[in-house]
């Protein structure tokens, strides 16, 4: 119900209590619930600057008012949640972590995510060299090519993915 005396309307809108003196407690100020007509009347009569001197009003209206306060630094303040705090039934977080922190090649050359996906298509390990890459590509092309399968085109999608993976890897810095 509306907090205005004698009003039977539904109190759907919050309005602060103006006649209460703020106590030293922490938290939001106390509110009352008003109907639409009474909250409109309250908003029309509300004056933020009531009780302020002219100097205080000018200070509050400055363009940078409030920006000169000291704020706490964010760096190093919070380390974030631990891995154990998450329920990961689909293994989405851990899979991404493993993918991003997977061991690099023995020669130290970096592999991108696309390089890793292409190596997976070809069935090779991250430590494969250029010769192993070429040998595996030739083997898979012979296996999936229609001319080697008696004209069977059912492996055409696999052949296209093998060719695309090889083309991507042969230009990758790890295989240069």
Tab-separated table of C-alpha atoms in Angstrom:
chain	number	residue	atom	x	y	z
A	1	UNK	CA	0.000	0.000	0.000
A	2	UNK	CA	1.037	3.606	-0.562
A	3	UNK	CA	2.739	5.229	2.453
A	4	UNK	CA	0.795	8.489	2.071
A	5	UNK	CA	-1.966	8.756	4.695
A	6	UNK	CA	-5.414	8.103	3.263
A	7	UNK	CA	-4.161	6.688	-0.065
A	8	UNK	CA	-5.436	3.256	-1.084
A	9	UNK	CA	-3.136	2.866	-4.151
A	10	UNK	CA	-0.502	0.181	-4.515
A	11	UNK	CA	2.916	1.305	-3.264
A	12	UNK	CA	5.107	0.295	-6.223
A	13	UNK	CA	7.782	3.017	-6.191
A	14	UNK	CA	10.515	3.715	-3.634
A	15	UNK	CA	11.157	7.197	-2.293
A	16	UNK	CA	13.619	8.179	0.444
A	17	UNK	CA	12.406	9.382	3.796
A	18	UNK	CA	13.246	13.092	3.928
A	19	UNK	CA	12.411	13.756	7.541
A	20	UNK	CA	14.859	11.203	8.980
A	21	UNK	CA	18.350	12.177	10.026
A	22	UNK	CA	20.927	9.761	8.598
A	23	UNK	CA	22.367	7.615	11.344
A	24	UNK	CA	25.952	6.401	11.425
A	25	UNK	CA	24.910	3.020	10.045
A	26	UNK	CA	26.296	1.679	6.812
A	27	UNK	CA	23.954	0.801	3.971
A	28	UNK	CA	21.201	2.350	1.932
A	29	UNK	CA	18.953	4.972	3.487
A	30	UNK	CA	15.461	3.971	4.613
A	31	UNK	CA	12.744	4.160	1.962
A	32	UNK	CA	8.990	4.352	1.783
A	33	UNK	CA	6.733	2.943	-0.923
A	34	UNK	CA	4.466	5.290	-2.878
A	35	UNK	CA	1.845	4.964	-5.608
A	36	UNK	CA	2.486	6.502	-9.042
A	37	UNK	CA	0.649	9.777	-8.336
A	38	UNK	CA	2.386	10.354	-5.011
A	39	UNK	CA	5.855	9.480	-6.313
A	40	UNK	CA	5.326	11.965	-9.154
A	41	UNK	CA	4.385	14.637	-6.627
A	42	UNK	CA	7.422	13.697	-4.503
A	43	UNK	CA	9.773	13.950	-7.501
A	44	UNK	CA	8.322	17.297	-8.552
A	45	UNK	CA	8.969	18.769	-5.096
A	46	UNK	CA	12.366	17.167	-4.466
A	47	UNK	CA	15.342	19.558	-4.331
A	48	UNK	CA	18.812	18.030	-4.058
A	49	UNK	CA	20.346	21.374	-3.130
A	50	UNK	CA	18.005	22.256	-0.269
A	51	UNK	CA	19.943	23.164	2.861
A	52	UNK	CA	23.204	23.901	0.966
A	53	UNK	CA	25.009	27.208	0.845
A	54	UNK	CA	25.794	28.916	-2.460
A	55	UNK	CA	29.430	27.746	-2.282
A	56	UNK	CA	28.363	24.141	-1.652
A	57	UNK	CA	25.967	24.270	-4.614
A	58	UNK	CA	28.709	25.604	-6.922
A	59	UNK	CA	31.131	22.923	-5.678
A	60	UNK	CA	28.556	20.180	-6.357
A	61	UNK	CA	27.876	21.501	-9.874
A	62	UNK	CA	31.525	21.649	-10.972
A	63	UNK	CA	32.180	19.441	-14.028
A	64	UNK	CA	34.773	17.367	-12.173
A	65	UNK	CA	32.885	17.124	-8.874
A	66	UNK	CA	33.523	13.721	-7.337
A	67	UNK	CA	36.474	12.819	-9.584
A	68	UNK	CA	39.133	14.180	-7.254
A	69	UNK	CA	38.524	11.467	-4.641
A	70	UNK	CA	41.227	8.907	-4.096
A	71	UNK	CA	40.352	5.447	-5.401
A	72	UNK	CA	41.867	2.145	-4.459
A	73	UNK	CA	44.182	0.427	-6.944
A	74	UNK	CA	42.928	-2.695	-8.682
A	75	UNK	CA	46.281	-4.270	-9.562
A	76	UNK	CA	47.085	-7.195	-7.313
A	77	UNK	CA	44.134	-6.562	-5.028
A	78	UNK	CA	42.297	-9.735	-5.954
A	79	UNK	CA	43.723	-12.902	-7.413
A	80	UNK	CA	40.332	-14.126	-8.584
A	81	UNK	CA	38.654	-17.444	-7.947
A	82	UNK	CA	40.537	-20.710	-7.748
A	83	UNK	CA	39.952	-23.503	-10.244
A	84	UNK	CA	38.358	-25.568	-7.501
A	85	UNK	CA	35.634	-22.931	-7.077
A	86	UNK	CA	34.096	-23.810	-10.455
A	87	UNK	CA	31.832	-26.672	-11.389
A	88	UNK	CA	32.881	-27.578	-14.932
A	89	UNK	CA	30.730	-30.559	-15.990
A	90	UNK	CA	31.339	-30.003	-19.716
A	91	UNK	CA	35.097	-29.522	-19.237
A	92	UNK	CA	34.907	-26.148	-21.010
A	93	UNK	CA	37.211	-24.172	-18.698
A	94	UNK	CA	39.822	-26.885	-18.250
A	95	UNK	CA	39.858	-27.711	-21.977
A	96	UNK	CA	40.556	-24.092	-22.843
A	97	UNK	CA	43.275	-23.932	-20.196
A	98	UNK	CA	44.919	-27.078	-21.568
A	99	UNK	CA	44.705	-25.725	-25.123
A	100	UNK	CA	46.227	-22.351	-24.203
A	101	UNK	CA	48.931	-23.834	-21.997
A	102	UNK	CA	49.726	-26.928	-24.000
A	103	UNK	CA	53.407	-27.784	-24.242
A	104	UNK	CA	55.171	-26.050	-27.098
A	105	UNK	CA	57.422	-27.691	-29.602
A	106	UNK	CA	60.850	-28.917	-28.609
A	107	UNK	CA	62.521	-26.339	-30.853
A	108	UNK	CA	60.640	-23.511	-29.080
A	109	UNK	CA	58.722	-22.383	-32.159
A	110	UNK	CA	55.218	-21.243	-31.226
A	111	UNK	CA	52.043	-22.968	-32.422
A	112	UNK	CA	48.796	-21.075	-32.858
A	113	UNK	CA	45.401	-22.570	-32.132
A	114	UNK	CA	44.866	-23.052	-35.850
A	115	UNK	CA	48.220	-24.837	-36.105
A	116	UNK	CA	47.153	-27.222	-33.339
A	117	UNK	CA	43.804	-27.883	-35.052
A	118	UNK	CA	45.555	-28.581	-38.358
A	119	UNK	CA	47.996	-30.972	-36.678
A	120	UNK	CA	45.023	-32.777	-35.155
A	121	UNK	CA	43.415	-33.150	-38.616
A	122	UNK	CA	46.622	-34.697	-39.900
A	123	UNK	CA	47.041	-36.823	-36.766
A	124	UNK	CA	50.458	-35.404	-35.878
A	125	UNK	CA	52.059	-34.386	-32.586
A	126	UNK	CA	53.155	-30.774	-31.925
A	127	UNK	CA	56.835	-31.801	-32.251
A	128	UNK	CA	56.459	-32.925	-35.876
A	129	UNK	CA	59.007	-31.532	-38.324
A	130	UNK	CA	58.547	-30.424	-41.938
A	131	UNK	CA	59.561	-33.825	-43.356
A	132	UNK	CA	57.061	-35.685	-41.122
A	133	UNK	CA	54.390	-33.188	-42.104
A	134	UNK	CA	55.005	-33.754	-45.838
A	135	UNK	CA	55.121	-37.544	-45.428
A	136	UNK	CA	51.835	-37.647	-43.480
A	137	UNK	CA	50.152	-35.326	-46.004
A	138	UNK	CA	51.168	-37.565	-48.913
A	139	UNK	CA	49.918	-40.651	-47.092
A	140	UNK	CA	46.503	-39.121	-46.346
A	141	UNK	CA	46.075	-37.737	-49.877
A	142	UNK	CA	46.749	-41.201	-51.301
A	143	UNK	CA	44.259	-42.720	-48.856
A	144	UNK	CA	41.391	-40.262	-49.509
A	145	UNK	CA	41.869	-39.346	-53.203
A	146	UNK	CA	39.073	-40.697	-55.489
A	147	UNK	CA	41.598	-41.915	-58.092
A	148	UNK	CA	43.104	-44.247	-55.474
A	149	UNK	CA	39.672	-45.405	-54.223
A	150	UNK	CA	38.220	-46.519	-57.522
A	151	UNK	CA	36.292	-43.267	-58.043
A	152	UNK	CA	34.682	-43.361	-54.582
A	153	UNK	CA	33.951	-39.722	-53.666
A	154	UNK	CA	32.718	-40.433	-50.135
A	155	UNK	CA	36.072	-39.298	-48.670
A	156	UNK	CA	36.044	-35.953	-50.483
A	157	UNK	CA	35.340	-33.885	-47.341
A	158	UNK	CA	38.199	-35.587	-45.486
A	159	UNK	CA	40.520	-34.943	-48.450
A	160	UNK	CA	39.592	-31.260	-48.500
A	161	UNK	CA	40.226	-30.880	-44.769
A	162	UNK	CA	43.625	-32.621	-45.113
A	163	UNK	CA	44.621	-30.318	-47.982
A	164	UNK	CA	43.481	-27.203	-46.066
A	165	UNK	CA	45.363	-28.313	-42.948
A	166	UNK	CA	48.550	-28.947	-44.916
A	167	UNK	CA	48.320	-25.610	-46.737
A	168	UNK	CA	47.915	-23.830	-43.406
A	169	UNK	CA	50.782	-25.694	-41.712
A	170	UNK	CA	53.306	-25.385	-44.500
A	171	UNK	CA	53.065	-21.590	-44.183
A	172	UNK	CA	53.139	-21.609	-40.349
A	173	UNK	CA	56.288	-20.194	-38.685
A	174	UNK	CA	56.751	-23.434	-36.735
A	175	UNK	CA	57.355	-25.340	-40.001
A	176	UNK	CA	59.351	-22.702	-41.890
